[in-house]
């Protein structure tokens, strides 16, 4: 399960607590990861700031193809950040079900409590976090960083999916974070725009409340 959405989901898993903590933030990251993966596979392309499906291409991955089908069948093209914002919960659940079906995680529903999510290989979330931190804080020229690695690091940082990518790390590496976000493809800046809009809405709600 090496798709970007799956890797982001696993990165966000808290092994000791056996749960996902990040909720809606993870939804944004996974939606952006889905778009980035589709762009990298040549299934969607940028058309003057909007997402366009390319021909009748499919990936064979049910999560990616489900998102691609919705984009292709939509009556009019939408901007990238709009697709990042749409169907976040549905896409997260689809990734969760995919990982569970593959035996990568075990999911247990609990009344009035968060689901218990157990990662079979408990070293995997930590390894993905280490990779993201190393990419963000390392000295490798951004132009040499694979777009998928750039996306994992920048999306995890922008959506604040783990404590290892806290404010201090993001601030100290803010220029590199901007460069990695751009390196991730059109979905990178789209995620940044969607997260900024989310923060503005939350701030406005807090001020009004």
Short mmCIF file of C-alpha atoms in Angstrom, two decimals:
data_model
loop_
_atom_site.label_atom_id
_atom_site.label_comp_id
_atom_site.label_asym_id
_atom_site.label_seq_id
_atom_site.Cartn_x
_atom_site.Cartn_y
_atom_site.Cartn_z
CA UNK A 1 0.00 0.00 0.00
CA UNK A 2 2.41 2.64 -1.23
CA UNK A 3 0.03 5.25 -2.62
CA UNK A 4 0.42 8.74 -1.17
CA UNK A 5 -3.03 8.77 0.50
CA UNK A 6 -2.26 5.44 2.20
CA UNK A 7 1.15 6.65 3.37
CA UNK A 8 -0.33 9.84 4.80
CA UNK A 9 -3.00 7.84 6.64
CA UNK A 10 -0.39 5.53 8.16
CA UNK A 11 1.89 8.44 9.08
CA UNK A 12 -0.98 9.93 11.10
CA UNK A 13 -1.66 6.73 13.06
CA UNK A 14 -0.78 6.88 16.76
CA UNK A 15 0.59 3.43 17.41
CA UNK A 16 0.56 3.49 21.22
CA UNK A 17 -2.95 4.93 21.50
CA UNK A 18 -4.22 2.85 18.56
CA UNK A 19 -6.13 5.73 17.03
CA UNK A 20 -6.18 8.54 14.51
CA UNK A 21 -6.08 11.89 16.25
CA UNK A 22 -6.03 14.29 13.36
CA UNK A 23 -9.57 14.10 11.96
CA UNK A 24 -10.44 16.82 9.49
CA UNK A 25 -6.81 17.88 9.05
CA UNK A 26 -6.00 14.40 7.78
CA UNK A 27 -8.91 14.65 5.38
CA UNK A 28 -7.39 17.70 3.72
CA UNK A 29 -4.00 16.00 3.43
CA UNK A 30 -5.42 12.79 2.00
CA UNK A 31 -7.53 14.65 -0.54
CA UNK A 32 -4.45 16.60 -1.65
CA UNK A 33 -2.48 13.37 -1.70
CA UNK A 34 -5.10 11.77 -3.92
CA UNK A 35 -4.90 14.65 -6.39
CA UNK A 36 -1.10 14.63 -6.33
CA UNK A 37 -1.05 10.89 -7.01
CA UNK A 38 -3.52 11.24 -9.88
CA UNK A 39 -1.46 14.07 -11.37
CA UNK A 40 1.77 12.07 -11.05
CA UNK A 41 0.13 9.12 -12.84
CA UNK A 42 -1.07 11.35 -15.66
CA UNK A 43 -4.76 10.87 -14.84
CA UNK A 44 -5.50 14.54 -14.17
CA UNK A 45 -3.86 17.74 -15.36
CA UNK A 46 -4.01 21.43 -14.65
CA UNK A 47 -6.16 23.44 -17.04
CA UNK A 48 -5.79 27.15 -16.21
CA UNK A 49 -6.04 26.50 -12.50
CA UNK A 50 -8.69 23.79 -12.70
CA UNK A 51 -8.49 20.01 -12.51
CA UNK A 52 -9.17 18.11 -15.72
CA UNK A 53 -9.39 14.34 -16.08
CA UNK A 54 -7.11 13.07 -18.84
CA UNK A 55 -8.84 10.71 -21.26
CA UNK A 56 -10.21 7.50 -19.81
CA UNK A 57 -7.19 6.60 -17.72
CA UNK A 58 -7.52 4.50 -14.57
CA UNK A 59 -5.02 3.47 -11.91
CA UNK A 60 -6.41 0.18 -10.59
CA UNK A 61 -6.45 1.68 -7.09
CA UNK A 62 -10.08 1.94 -5.91
CA UNK A 63 -9.51 5.10 -3.84
CA UNK A 64 -7.76 6.93 -6.63
CA UNK A 65 -10.17 5.73 -9.28
CA UNK A 66 -13.17 6.68 -7.15
CA UNK A 67 -11.89 10.24 -6.83
CA UNK A 68 -11.00 10.33 -10.52
CA UNK A 69 -14.47 9.17 -11.49
CA UNK A 70 -16.11 12.00 -9.53
CA UNK A 71 -13.81 14.56 -11.14
CA UNK A 72 -14.40 13.18 -14.64
CA UNK A 73 -18.18 13.03 -14.23
CA UNK A 74 -18.60 16.44 -12.64
CA UNK A 75 -20.52 18.77 -14.98
CA UNK A 76 -17.90 21.50 -14.77
CA UNK A 77 -14.23 21.74 -13.89
CA UNK A 78 -13.34 22.92 -10.41
CA UNK A 79 -10.21 24.45 -8.97
CA UNK A 80 -7.68 22.28 -7.19
CA UNK A 81 -8.29 23.64 -3.70
CA UNK A 82 -12.02 23.00 -4.15
CA UNK A 83 -11.36 19.31 -4.78
CA UNK A 84 -9.05 19.27 -1.75
CA UNK A 85 -11.96 20.52 0.36
CA UNK A 86 -14.60 18.15 -1.02
CA UNK A 87 -15.42 14.61 0.21
CA UNK A 88 -12.68 14.59 2.82
CA UNK A 89 -14.39 12.20 5.20
CA UNK A 90 -15.45 9.84 2.43
CA UNK A 91 -11.94 9.63 1.06
CA UNK A 92 -10.43 9.03 4.50
CA UNK A 93 -12.89 6.20 5.11
CA UNK A 94 -12.10 4.73 1.71
CA UNK A 95 -8.38 4.70 2.51
CA UNK A 96 -9.09 3.19 5.92
CA UNK A 97 -11.19 0.43 4.36
CA UNK A 98 -8.54 -0.22 1.72
CA UNK A 99 -5.78 -0.60 4.32
CA UNK A 100 -7.97 -2.81 6.49
CA UNK A 101 -8.88 -5.05 3.56
CA UNK A 102 -5.18 -5.43 2.74
CA UNK A 103 -4.41 -6.40 6.34
CA UNK A 104 -2.19 -3.37 6.93
CA UNK A 105 -4.41 -2.13 9.77
CA UNK A 106 -7.14 -3.57 11.95
CA UNK A 107 -10.13 -1.33 12.71
CA UNK A 108 -12.43 -1.81 15.69
CA UNK A 109 -15.47 0.41 16.22
CA UNK A 110 -16.22 1.36 19.82
CA UNK A 111 -19.39 2.91 21.24
CA UNK A 112 -18.96 6.58 22.19
CA UNK A 113 -15.21 6.40 21.58
CA UNK A 114 -12.82 6.77 18.69
CA UNK A 115 -12.22 3.73 16.56
CA UNK A 116 -9.33 1.56 17.60
CA UNK A 117 -6.89 1.42 14.69
CA UNK A 118 -4.03 -1.04 15.07
CA UNK A 119 -1.18 -0.95 12.58
CA UNK A 120 0.14 -4.46 11.99
CA UNK A 121 3.71 -3.26 11.40
CA UNK A 122 4.05 -0.85 14.30
CA UNK A 123 7.33 0.54 12.99
CA UNK A 124 5.70 1.86 9.82
CA UNK A 125 4.12 5.15 11.09
CA UNK A 126 7.35 6.12 12.81
CA UNK A 127 9.40 5.36 9.71
CA UNK A 128 7.10 7.53 7.60
CA UNK A 129 7.35 10.38 10.11
CA UNK A 130 11.14 10.08 10.13
CA UNK A 131 11.13 10.23 6.34
CA UNK A 132 8.96 13.34 6.36
CA UNK A 133 11.13 15.09 8.97
CA UNK A 134 14.33 14.17 7.16
CA UNK A 135 12.94 15.50 3.89
CA UNK A 136 11.85 18.79 5.48
CA UNK A 137 14.98 19.38 7.54
CA UNK A 138 17.59 17.82 5.26
CA UNK A 139 20.05 19.45 2.91
CA UNK A 140 19.22 17.57 -0.28
CA UNK A 141 18.41 20.08 -3.04
CA UNK A 142 14.64 20.25 -3.41
CA UNK A 143 14.97 19.78 -7.18
CA UNK A 144 16.36 16.30 -6.48
CA UNK A 145 13.62 15.28 -4.05
CA UNK A 146 11.09 12.95 -5.63
CA UNK A 147 7.67 14.65 -5.85
CA UNK A 148 6.10 11.86 -3.78
CA UNK A 149 8.59 12.44 -0.95
CA UNK A 150 8.11 16.18 -1.21
CA UNK A 151 4.36 15.67 -0.98
CA UNK A 152 4.56 13.35 2.04
CA UNK A 153 6.70 15.83 3.98
CA UNK A 154 4.95 19.04 2.96
CA UNK A 155 1.40 17.68 3.27
CA UNK A 156 2.12 16.20 6.70
CA UNK A 157 3.59 19.53 7.80
CA UNK A 158 0.84 21.72 6.33
CA UNK A 159 -1.89 19.55 7.88
CA UNK A 160 0.10 19.16 11.13
CA UNK A 161 -0.29 15.41 11.18
CA UNK A 162 2.35 14.61 13.80
CA UNK A 163 4.17 16.31 16.68
CA UNK A 164 7.54 15.73 15.01
CA UNK A 165 6.52 18.41 12.50
CA UNK A 166 5.53 20.98 15.10
CA UNK A 167 5.60 24.77 14.84
CA UNK A 168 9.33 25.13 15.54
CA UNK A 169 10.32 22.65 12.83
CA UNK A 170 7.95 24.22 10.33
CA UNK A 171 9.13 27.73 11.18
CA UNK A 172 12.82 26.93 11.03
CA UNK A 173 12.33 25.29 7.64
CA UNK A 174 9.60 27.56 6.25
CA UNK A 175 11.46 28.36 3.01
CA UNK A 176 12.16 24.70 2.32
CA UNK A 177 8.56 23.86 3.17
CA UNK A 178 7.36 26.31 0.52
CA UNK A 179 9.72 24.76 -2.01
CA UNK A 180 8.67 21.19 -1.17
CA UNK A 181 5.01 22.20 -1.38
CA UNK A 182 5.59 23.48 -4.91
CA UNK A 183 7.66 20.40 -5.76
CA UNK A 184 4.69 18.19 -4.84
CA UNK A 185 2.75 19.45 -7.88
CA UNK A 186 -0.33 21.60 -8.26
CA UNK A 187 -2.01 19.87 -5.32
CA UNK A 188 0.66 21.24 -2.95
CA UNK A 189 -0.24 24.94 -3.19
CA UNK A 190 -3.90 23.89 -3.35
CA UNK A 191 -3.59 22.19 0.04
CA UNK A 192 -1.91 25.29 1.45
CA UNK A 193 -4.77 27.46 0.18
CA UNK A 194 -7.40 25.09 1.57
CA UNK A 195 -5.69 24.93 4.98
CA UNK A 196 -5.38 28.72 5.10
CA UNK A 197 -9.10 29.03 4.34
CA UNK A 198 -9.87 26.50 7.09
CA UNK A 199 -7.78 28.45 9.60
CA UNK A 200 -9.43 31.75 8.62
CA UNK A 201 -12.89 30.23 9.03
CA UNK A 202 -11.97 28.81 12.43
CA UNK A 203 -10.55 32.15 13.57
CA UNK A 204 -13.65 33.99 12.38
CA UNK A 205 -15.85 31.51 14.22
CA UNK A 206 -13.84 31.92 17.41
CA UNK A 207 -14.00 35.71 17.16
CA UNK A 208 -17.73 35.64 16.53
CA UNK A 209 -18.38 33.22 19.36
#
